[in-house]
Amino acid sequence: MSSALKSKISRRTALKSVAGAGAALAAPSFFIGKAHAANEKLTIGIIPAYSFGIYWLVQDQGFAPGVDMEFRVFPSGPPAIEAMVGGSVEAITVGSVPPLAAMARKVADFREISVCGDASGLFTIVGAPGLKSLSDLEGKRIAVTSGSNFDFFLDVALRQSGLGDMPHTRVNMEPIDAQAALIAGAVDATVPLATSRKLIFEKLPDASLLAEGAQMPIDKRPSIMDVFMTTQPVLDAKQEALKQVVAAFHKEGVGMLRDNNDEVVNRMVVWQEGIGRAGVKPEEVEPLLNGYFYFDTNEIKDVYSKNILKNSKKVQSEFLVNAGKLENVPDLDALISDQIVKQI
C-alpha cells in the first residue's frame, strides 16, 4: 500500500475526531506548464515544495482547460506575499505561518481559499551525534527560524514530551543556514527542511533523529497546513478561474496522486528540473511528495465546514502570540474563506 493511500485512510478517521478540537531558490522566475487555449490567465506565486507542485501538475496535465496558470517561483512565504500585495502575482501557495503574520498586520484582505496539504508528517528534529532523545537538548543550542512552522513544530514536540519548560537556547536562522551550522558543530540541533535533511546525514552519519512528525499520533501532531491564498479583490474578480483550478487540484490532481503515484513522482522530477533543481531523483522525491496528506474534494469540504483549518490556525496563532511574534490572533473568520471550496 502506498504511503499516500495509508495517509488517506488514517486521515479520514482523524478528520472525524479532530473536527471538534519549503526549499529556497536564489531568485524568483516565471515558467509555464503545458499550453492550453485558456479562457483566463492566473499568475501564481509558488514555493517549490511538493504539495504546491500539484498546482503545476494541474497545468501540466490540462486538468483545468479553461485556465492558463503562469507560475513565479519564490524561496519562501514572505516575499511571495509581498509580490501578491504588489500585484505581480494574483494568488500564492504558502506555508501556514506567513499568512497569519501578514493578516495580523492588516496589509491586505487576504483569503485562504484552499489547503494544498498537511505537511506535519515531514517535520523532524535532528540532533548532533551523541544526542539520543529530546531531553538531551537541555541547555543546548537549537537553530530554528523564529516564529516559523519549524519553530512551531519544535515547540509542540517539546511540550508533548513534557519538556516545554526545559532550558535551551533557540538560535534564529533560516533552514539552510541552520543546517550548515549543525554540520559545522556551531549548534546542537535543528528542524531542517525535508528536502535537504538527507544532506545532514550524509555529512554527519551519526546525527540523531530526535523527533519525527510522521511518528506522532495523527490527532496529536501539530497541524501544519500549506495553503492556497489570494486577496478578496482577486477572489471576486477571478472567482471562476480560481474555482476551476482548486476543483481540479482536489479531484484530478489528488486523484492522480493516489491512483498513479509513480507518474506523479516522475512529473515532480520534471517540475523540479524546470525550476533549476537539476539532479533530483524519483527515489528522493517519493518520500517527500507522499509525506504530505492531500485532501480530495469531500475531505477539503470537511476541512472548511468542520472548522479544522480554522482550529489549526488558532493554535498556531496563539503560539505566535505567546512567542512574541504576533500582538494578537488575527481575524481568522475573514482569513479562512470557503467562497471557493463550497462551490466545488
GROMACS .gro file of C-alpha atoms in nm:
model
  344
    1MET     CA    1   0.000   0.000   0.000
    2SER     CA    2   0.144   0.339  -0.095
    3SER     CA    3   0.217   0.599   0.173
    4ALA     CA    4  -0.033   0.830   0.004
    5LEU     CA    5  -0.307   0.569   0.041
    6LYS     CA    6  -0.211   0.493   0.400
    7SER     CA    7  -0.226   0.864   0.475
    8LYS     CA    8  -0.568   0.882   0.313
    9ILE     CA    9  -0.705   0.606   0.532
   10SER     CA   10  -0.559   0.739   0.858
   11ARG     CA   11  -0.659   1.099   0.798
   12ARG     CA   12  -1.019   1.009   0.705
   13THR     CA   13  -1.055   0.871   1.056
   14ALA     CA   14  -0.871   1.163   1.210
   15LEU     CA   15  -1.086   1.422   1.036
   16LYS     CA   16  -1.387   1.295   1.224
   17SER     CA   17  -1.216   1.321   1.562
   18VAL     CA   18  -1.020   1.643   1.511
   19ALA     CA   19  -1.318   1.847   1.393
   20GLY     CA   20  -1.407   1.936   1.747
   21ALA     CA   21  -1.086   2.043   1.858
   22GLY     CA   22   0.984   2.482   0.180
   23ALA     CA   23   1.312   2.478  -0.047
   24ALA     CA   24   1.484   2.804  -0.134
   25LEU     CA   25   1.584   2.946  -0.471
   26ALA     CA   26   1.820   3.231  -0.538
   27ALA     CA   27   1.568   3.442  -0.727
   28PRO     CA   28   1.208   3.424  -0.848
   29SER     CA   29   1.143   3.316  -1.205
   30PHE     CA   30   0.848   3.261  -1.435
   31PHE     CA   31   0.764   2.932  -1.602
   32ILE     CA   32   0.458   2.792  -1.772
   33GLY     CA   33   0.344   2.432  -1.799
   34LYS     CA   34   0.165   2.276  -2.094
   35ALA     CA   35  -0.006   2.546  -2.301
   36HIS     CA   36  -0.385   2.550  -2.320
   37ALA     CA   37  -0.636   2.750  -2.514
   38ALA     CA   38  -0.711   2.938  -2.197
   39ASN     CA   39  -1.020   3.139  -2.123
   40GLU     CA   40  -0.842   3.318  -1.843
   41LYS     CA   41  -0.488   3.352  -1.706
   42LEU     CA   42  -0.385   3.325  -1.342
   43THR     CA   43  -0.042   3.437  -1.225
   44ILE     CA   44   0.056   3.229  -0.924
   45GLY     CA   45   0.348   3.263  -0.686
   46ILE     CA   46   0.472   2.917  -0.596
   47ILE     CA   47   0.722   2.785  -0.342
   48PRO     CA   48   0.896   2.466  -0.465
   49ALA     CA   49   0.757   2.227  -0.201
   50TYR     CA   50   0.592   1.918  -0.344
   51SER     CA   51   0.242   1.985  -0.213
   52PHE     CA   52   0.246   2.310  -0.409
   53GLY     CA   53   0.369   2.128  -0.718
   54ILE     CA   54   0.028   1.967  -0.756
   55TYR     CA   55  -0.091   2.302  -0.895
   56TRP     CA   56   0.182   2.275  -1.157
   57LEU     CA   57   0.057   1.920  -1.222
   58VAL     CA   58  -0.292   2.057  -1.284
   59GLN     CA   59  -0.148   2.284  -1.553
   60ASP     CA   60   0.087   2.020  -1.689
   61GLN     CA   61  -0.190   1.762  -1.729
   62GLY     CA   62  -0.454   2.002  -1.858
   63PHE     CA   63  -0.690   1.933  -1.567
   64ALA     CA   64  -0.825   2.290  -1.575
   65PRO     CA   65  -0.851   2.358  -1.951
   66GLY     CA   66  -1.033   2.688  -1.905
   67VAL     CA   67  -0.741   2.841  -1.717
   68ASP     CA   68  -0.379   2.905  -1.808
   69MET     CA   69  -0.159   2.930  -1.499
   70GLU     CA   70   0.169   3.119  -1.510
   71PHE     CA   71   0.395   3.047  -1.215
   72ARG     CA   72   0.654   3.262  -1.041
   73VAL     CA   73   0.890   3.085  -0.804
   74PHE     CA   74   0.968   3.228  -0.458
   75PRO     CA   75   1.206   3.096  -0.191
   76SER     CA   76   0.959   3.144   0.097
   77GLY     CA   77   0.624   3.284   0.202
   78PRO     CA   78   0.702   3.647   0.297
   79PRO     CA   79   0.839   3.757  -0.044
   80ALA     CA   80   0.553   3.574  -0.216
   81ILE     CA   81   0.302   3.764  -0.001
   82GLU     CA   82   0.479   4.092  -0.080
   83ALA     CA   83   0.455   4.016  -0.451
   84MET     CA   84   0.082   3.943  -0.418
   85VAL     CA   85   0.027   4.269  -0.231
   86GLY     CA   86   0.223   4.449  -0.503
   87GLY     CA   87   0.013   4.289  -0.775
   88SER     CA   88   0.281   4.094  -0.963
   89VAL     CA   89   0.105   3.767  -0.875
   90GLU     CA   90  -0.265   3.708  -0.812
   91ALA     CA   91  -0.252   3.406  -0.583
   92ILE     CA   92   0.017   3.213  -0.399
   93THR     CA   93   0.094   2.878  -0.242
   94VAL     CA   94   0.238   2.933   0.104
   95GLY     CA   95   0.308   2.772   0.440
   96SER     CA   96   0.072   2.819   0.731
   97VAL     CA   97   0.254   3.082   0.938
   98PRO     CA   98   0.333   3.374   0.698
   99PRO     CA   99  -0.035   3.449   0.623
  100LEU     CA  100  -0.109   3.480   0.994
  101ALA     CA  101   0.159   3.743   1.041
  102ALA     CA  102   0.050   3.929   0.728
  103MET     CA  103  -0.318   3.921   0.827
  104ALA     CA  104  -0.233   4.045   1.176
  105ARG     CA  105  -0.058   4.346   1.018
  106LYS     CA  106  -0.372   4.412   0.810
  107VAL     CA  107  -0.162   4.460   0.496
  108ALA     CA  108  -0.444   4.341   0.271
  109ASP     CA  109  -0.769   4.144   0.273
  110PHE     CA  110  -0.604   3.802   0.249
  111ARG     CA  111  -0.811   3.488   0.196
  112GLU     CA  112  -0.702   3.126   0.237
  113ILE     CA  113  -0.924   2.958  -0.020
  114SER     CA  114  -0.790   2.602  -0.010
  115VAL     CA  115  -0.534   2.370   0.151
  116CYS     CA  116  -0.253   2.221  -0.057
  117GLY     CA  117  -0.159   1.962   0.203
  118ASP     CA  118  -0.092   1.892   0.568
  119ALA     CA  119   0.287   1.893   0.599
  120SER     CA  120   0.316   1.790   0.964
  121GLY     CA  121   0.443   1.442   0.877
  122LEU     CA  122   0.751   1.589   0.707
  123PHE     CA  123   0.890   1.779   1.005
  124THR     CA  124   1.175   1.639   1.214
  125ILE     CA  125   1.422   1.746   1.481
  126VAL     CA  126   1.777   1.641   1.402
  127GLY     CA  127   2.045   1.647   1.670
  128ALA     CA  128   2.423   1.630   1.670
  129PRO     CA  129   2.598   1.293   1.711
  130GLY     CA  130   2.575   1.168   2.066
  131LEU     CA  131   2.228   1.303   2.142
  132LYS     CA  132   1.973   1.029   2.196
  133SER     CA  133   1.645   1.198   2.290
  134LEU     CA  134   1.475   1.536   2.313
  135SER     CA  135   1.566   1.554   2.681
  136ASP     CA  136   1.932   1.563   2.578
  137LEU     CA  137   1.867   1.910   2.434
  138GLU     CA  138   1.859   2.059   2.783
  139GLY     CA  139   2.094   2.358   2.786
  140LYS     CA  140   2.172   2.310   2.417
  141ARG     CA  141   2.154   2.545   2.118
  142ILE     CA  142   1.882   2.471   1.862
  143ALA     CA  143   1.887   2.652   1.527
  144VAL     CA  144   1.537   2.726   1.403
  145THR     CA  145   1.363   3.003   1.211
  146SER     CA  146   1.194   3.209   1.481
  147GLY     CA  147   0.814   3.215   1.462
  148SER     CA  148   0.804   2.975   1.167
  149ASN     CA  149   0.641   2.636   1.111
  150PHE     CA  150   0.976   2.486   1.213
  151ASP     CA  151   0.968   2.674   1.544
  152PHE     CA  152   0.605   2.572   1.596
  153PHE     CA  153   0.687   2.203   1.537
  154LEU     CA  154   0.978   2.222   1.783
  155ASP     CA  155   0.755   2.383   2.045
  156VAL     CA  156   0.481   2.120   2.010
  157ALA     CA  157   0.729   1.830   2.009
  158LEU     CA  158   0.893   1.951   2.331
  159ARG     CA  159   0.562   2.014   2.506
  160GLN     CA  160   0.424   1.673   2.408
  161SER     CA  161   0.734   1.515   2.561
  162GLY     CA  162   0.684   1.707   2.886
  163LEU     CA  163   0.979   1.933   2.808
  164GLY     CA  164   0.801   2.260   2.745
  165ASP     CA  165   0.993   2.433   3.026
  166MET     CA  166   1.328   2.270   2.955
  167PRO     CA  167   1.611   2.529   2.944
  168HIS     CA  168   1.758   2.562   2.595
  169THR     CA  169   1.857   2.835   2.351
  170ARG     CA  170   1.683   2.885   2.018
  171VAL     CA  171   1.912   3.045   1.760
  172ASN     CA  172   1.718   3.227   1.488
  173MET     CA  173   1.841   3.102   1.148
  174GLU     CA  174   1.694   3.027   0.807
  175PRO     CA  175   1.675   2.649   0.747
  176ILE     CA  176   1.968   2.630   0.505
  177ASP     CA  177   2.192   2.829   0.741
  178ALA     CA  178   2.075   2.620   1.037
  179GLN     CA  179   2.161   2.302   0.854
  180ALA     CA  180   2.511   2.432   0.781
  181ALA     CA  181   2.553   2.536   1.145
  182LEU     CA  182   2.462   2.188   1.267
  183ILE     CA  183   2.705   2.025   1.026
  184ALA     CA  184   2.977   2.267   1.137
  185GLY     CA  185   2.911   2.196   1.505
  186ALA     CA  186   2.802   2.553   1.582
  187VAL     CA  187   2.462   2.436   1.714
  188ASP     CA  188   2.339   2.113   1.870
  189ALA     CA  189   2.016   2.055   1.677
  190THR     CA  190   1.786   2.197   1.413
  191VAL     CA  191   1.446   2.150   1.248
  192PRO     CA  192   1.556   2.108   0.885
  193LEU     CA  193   1.388   2.135   0.550
  194ALA     CA  194   1.258   1.794   0.448
  195THR     CA  195   1.412   1.845   0.105
  196SER     CA  196   1.765   1.886   0.245
  197ARG     CA  197   1.757   1.664   0.555
  198LYS     CA  198   1.940   1.389   0.365
  199LEU     CA  199   2.244   1.614   0.330
  200ILE     CA  200   2.278   1.642   0.708
  201PHE     CA  201   2.305   1.264   0.743
  202GLU     CA  202   2.548   1.246   0.450
  203LYS     CA  203   2.777   1.494   0.625
  204LEU     CA  204   2.702   1.368   0.978
  205PRO     CA  205   2.628   0.995   0.952
  206ASP     CA  206   2.592   0.971   1.330
  207ALA     CA  207   2.344   1.258   1.359
  208SER     CA  208   2.034   1.174   1.563
  209LEU     CA  209   1.670   1.183   1.457
  210LEU     CA  210   1.519   1.310   1.782
  211ALA     CA  211   1.158   1.360   1.671
  212GLU     CA  212   0.958   1.285   1.359
  213GLY     CA  213   0.615   1.424   1.278
  214ALA     CA  214   0.515   1.114   1.083
  215GLN     CA  215   0.559   0.904   1.400
  216MET     CA  216   0.340   1.124   1.618
  217PRO     CA  217  -0.025   1.020   1.665
  218ILE     CA  218  -0.215   1.190   1.385
  219ASP     CA  219  -0.456   1.360   1.627
  220LYS     CA  220  -0.166   1.496   1.837
  221ARG     CA  221   0.090   1.607   1.580
  222PRO     CA  222   0.097   1.981   1.507
  223SER     CA  223  -0.133   2.053   1.215
  224ILE     CA  224   0.075   2.249   0.963
  225MET     CA  225  -0.140   2.310   0.658
  226ASP     CA  226   0.011   2.462   0.347
  227VAL     CA  227  -0.249   2.680   0.178
  228PHE     CA  228  -0.354   2.838  -0.148
  229MET     CA  229  -0.441   3.203  -0.090
  230THR     CA  230  -0.529   3.525  -0.263
  231THR     CA  231  -0.683   3.861  -0.179
  232GLN     CA  232  -1.053   3.938  -0.168
  233PRO     CA  233  -1.039   4.172  -0.473
  234VAL     CA  234  -0.875   3.898  -0.683
  235LEU     CA  235  -1.114   3.639  -0.543
  236ASP     CA  236  -1.410   3.847  -0.657
  237ALA     CA  237  -1.258   3.930  -0.996
  238LYS     CA  238  -1.134   3.579  -1.083
  239GLN     CA  239  -1.366   3.355  -0.887
  240GLU     CA  240  -1.445   3.123  -1.179
  241ALA     CA  241  -1.080   3.067  -1.270
  242LEU     CA  242  -0.986   3.006  -0.908
  243LYS     CA  243  -1.277   2.765  -0.870
  244GLN     CA  244  -1.161   2.565  -1.171
  245VAL     CA  245  -0.802   2.523  -1.052
  246VAL     CA  246  -0.898   2.445  -0.690
  247ALA     CA  247  -1.156   2.190  -0.807
  248ALA     CA  248  -0.900   2.031  -1.039
  249PHE     CA  249  -0.640   2.016  -0.761
  250HIS     CA  250  -0.863   1.822  -0.523
  251LYS     CA  251  -1.032   1.598  -0.781
  252GLU     CA  252  -0.796   1.523  -1.068
  253GLY     CA  253  -0.467   1.623  -0.902
  254VAL     CA  254  -0.519   1.433  -0.576
  255GLY     CA  255  -0.689   1.154  -0.770
  256MET     CA  256  -0.383   1.108  -0.992
  257LEU     CA  257  -0.158   1.122  -0.687
  258ARG     CA  258  -0.347   0.835  -0.524
  259ASP     CA  259  -0.414   0.626  -0.835
  260ASN     CA  260  -0.095   0.680  -1.036
  261ASN     CA  261   0.161   0.780  -0.775
  262ASP     CA  262   0.468   0.675  -0.974
  263GLU     CA  263   0.374   0.900  -1.264
  264VAL     CA  264   0.316   1.197  -1.034
  265VAL     CA  265   0.660   1.137  -0.881
  266ASN     CA  266   0.810   1.145  -1.230
  267ARG     CA  267   0.626   1.465  -1.316
  268MET     CA  268   0.752   1.626  -0.994
  269VAL     CA  269   1.107   1.544  -1.106
  270VAL     CA  270   1.037   1.729  -1.429
  271TRP     CA  271   0.890   2.021  -1.235
  272GLN     CA  272   1.191   2.047  -1.006
  273GLU     CA  273   1.427   2.036  -1.303
  274GLY     CA  274   1.225   2.313  -1.465
  275ILE     CA  275   1.280   2.544  -1.169
  276GLY     CA  276   1.653   2.483  -1.156
  277ARG     CA  277   1.686   2.191  -0.916
  278ALA     CA  278   1.851   1.956  -1.165
  279GLY     CA  279   1.956   1.613  -1.047
  280VAL     CA  280   1.652   1.534  -0.830
  281LYS     CA  281   1.579   1.162  -0.848
  282PRO     CA  282   1.243   0.982  -0.818
  283GLU     CA  283   1.358   0.794  -0.508
  284GLU     CA  284   1.433   1.128  -0.342
  285VAL     CA  285   1.104   1.284  -0.447
  286GLU     CA  286   0.873   0.998  -0.347
  287PRO     CA  287   0.901   1.014   0.035
  288LEU     CA  288   0.879   1.393   0.035
  289LEU     CA  289   0.581   1.405  -0.201
  290ASN     CA  290   0.394   1.136  -0.010
  291GLY     CA  291   0.489   1.274   0.331
  292TYR     CA  292   0.208   1.527   0.294
  293PHE     CA  293  -0.157   1.442   0.336
  294TYR     CA  294  -0.365   1.569   0.043
  295PHE     CA  295  -0.739   1.628   0.064
  296ASP     CA  296  -0.980   1.510  -0.203
  297THR     CA  297  -1.297   1.706  -0.278
  298ASN     CA  298  -1.507   1.567   0.007
  299GLU     CA  299  -1.221   1.592   0.254
  300ILE     CA  300  -1.141   1.957   0.174
  301LYS     CA  301  -1.508   2.039   0.224
  302ASP     CA  302  -1.483   1.883   0.572
  303VAL     CA  303  -1.171   2.087   0.646
  304TYR     CA  304  -1.376   2.404   0.600
  305SER     CA  305  -1.722   2.303   0.719
  306LYS     CA  306  -1.591   2.143   1.039
  307ASN     CA  307  -1.352   2.433   1.113
  308ILE     CA  308  -1.047   2.203   1.100
  309LEU     CA  309  -0.838   2.464   0.920
  310LYS     CA  310  -0.961   2.740   1.150
  311ASN     CA  311  -0.878   2.538   1.463
  312SER     CA  312  -0.531   2.466   1.327
  313LYS     CA  313  -0.473   2.835   1.258
  314LYS     CA  314  -0.598   2.929   1.603
  315VAL     CA  315  -0.344   2.702   1.773
  316GLN     CA  316  -0.062   2.840   1.559
  317SER     CA  317  -0.171   3.200   1.616
  318GLU     CA  318  -0.174   3.152   1.991
  319PHE     CA  319   0.177   3.003   1.970
  320LEU     CA  320   0.296   3.309   1.777
  321VAL     CA  321   0.136   3.546   2.027
  322ASN     CA  322   0.298   3.362   2.319
  323ALA     CA  323   0.632   3.370   2.135
  324GLY     CA  324   0.602   3.746   2.090
  325LYS     CA  325   0.575   3.721   1.711
  326LEU     CA  326   0.218   3.850   1.691
  327GLU     CA  327   0.046   4.109   1.906
  328ASN     CA  328  -0.287   3.931   1.877
  329VAL     CA  329  -0.465   3.649   1.696
  330PRO     CA  330  -0.566   3.775   1.350
  331ASP     CA  331  -0.923   3.771   1.220
  332LEU     CA  332  -0.943   3.404   1.128
  333ASP     CA  333  -1.306   3.429   1.021
  334ALA     CA  334  -1.200   3.669   0.748
  335LEU     CA  335  -0.874   3.495   0.657
  336ILE     CA  336  -1.027   3.150   0.605
  337SER     CA  337  -1.275   3.178   0.320
  338ASP     CA  338  -1.497   2.896   0.194
  339GLN     CA  339  -1.608   3.103  -0.105
  340ILE     CA  340  -1.439   2.862  -0.346
  341VAL     CA  341  -1.448   2.529  -0.161
  342LYS     CA  342  -1.824   2.536  -0.110
  343GLN     CA  343  -1.869   2.562  -0.489
  344ILE     CA  344  -1.651   2.270  -0.599
   0.00000   0.00000   0.00000
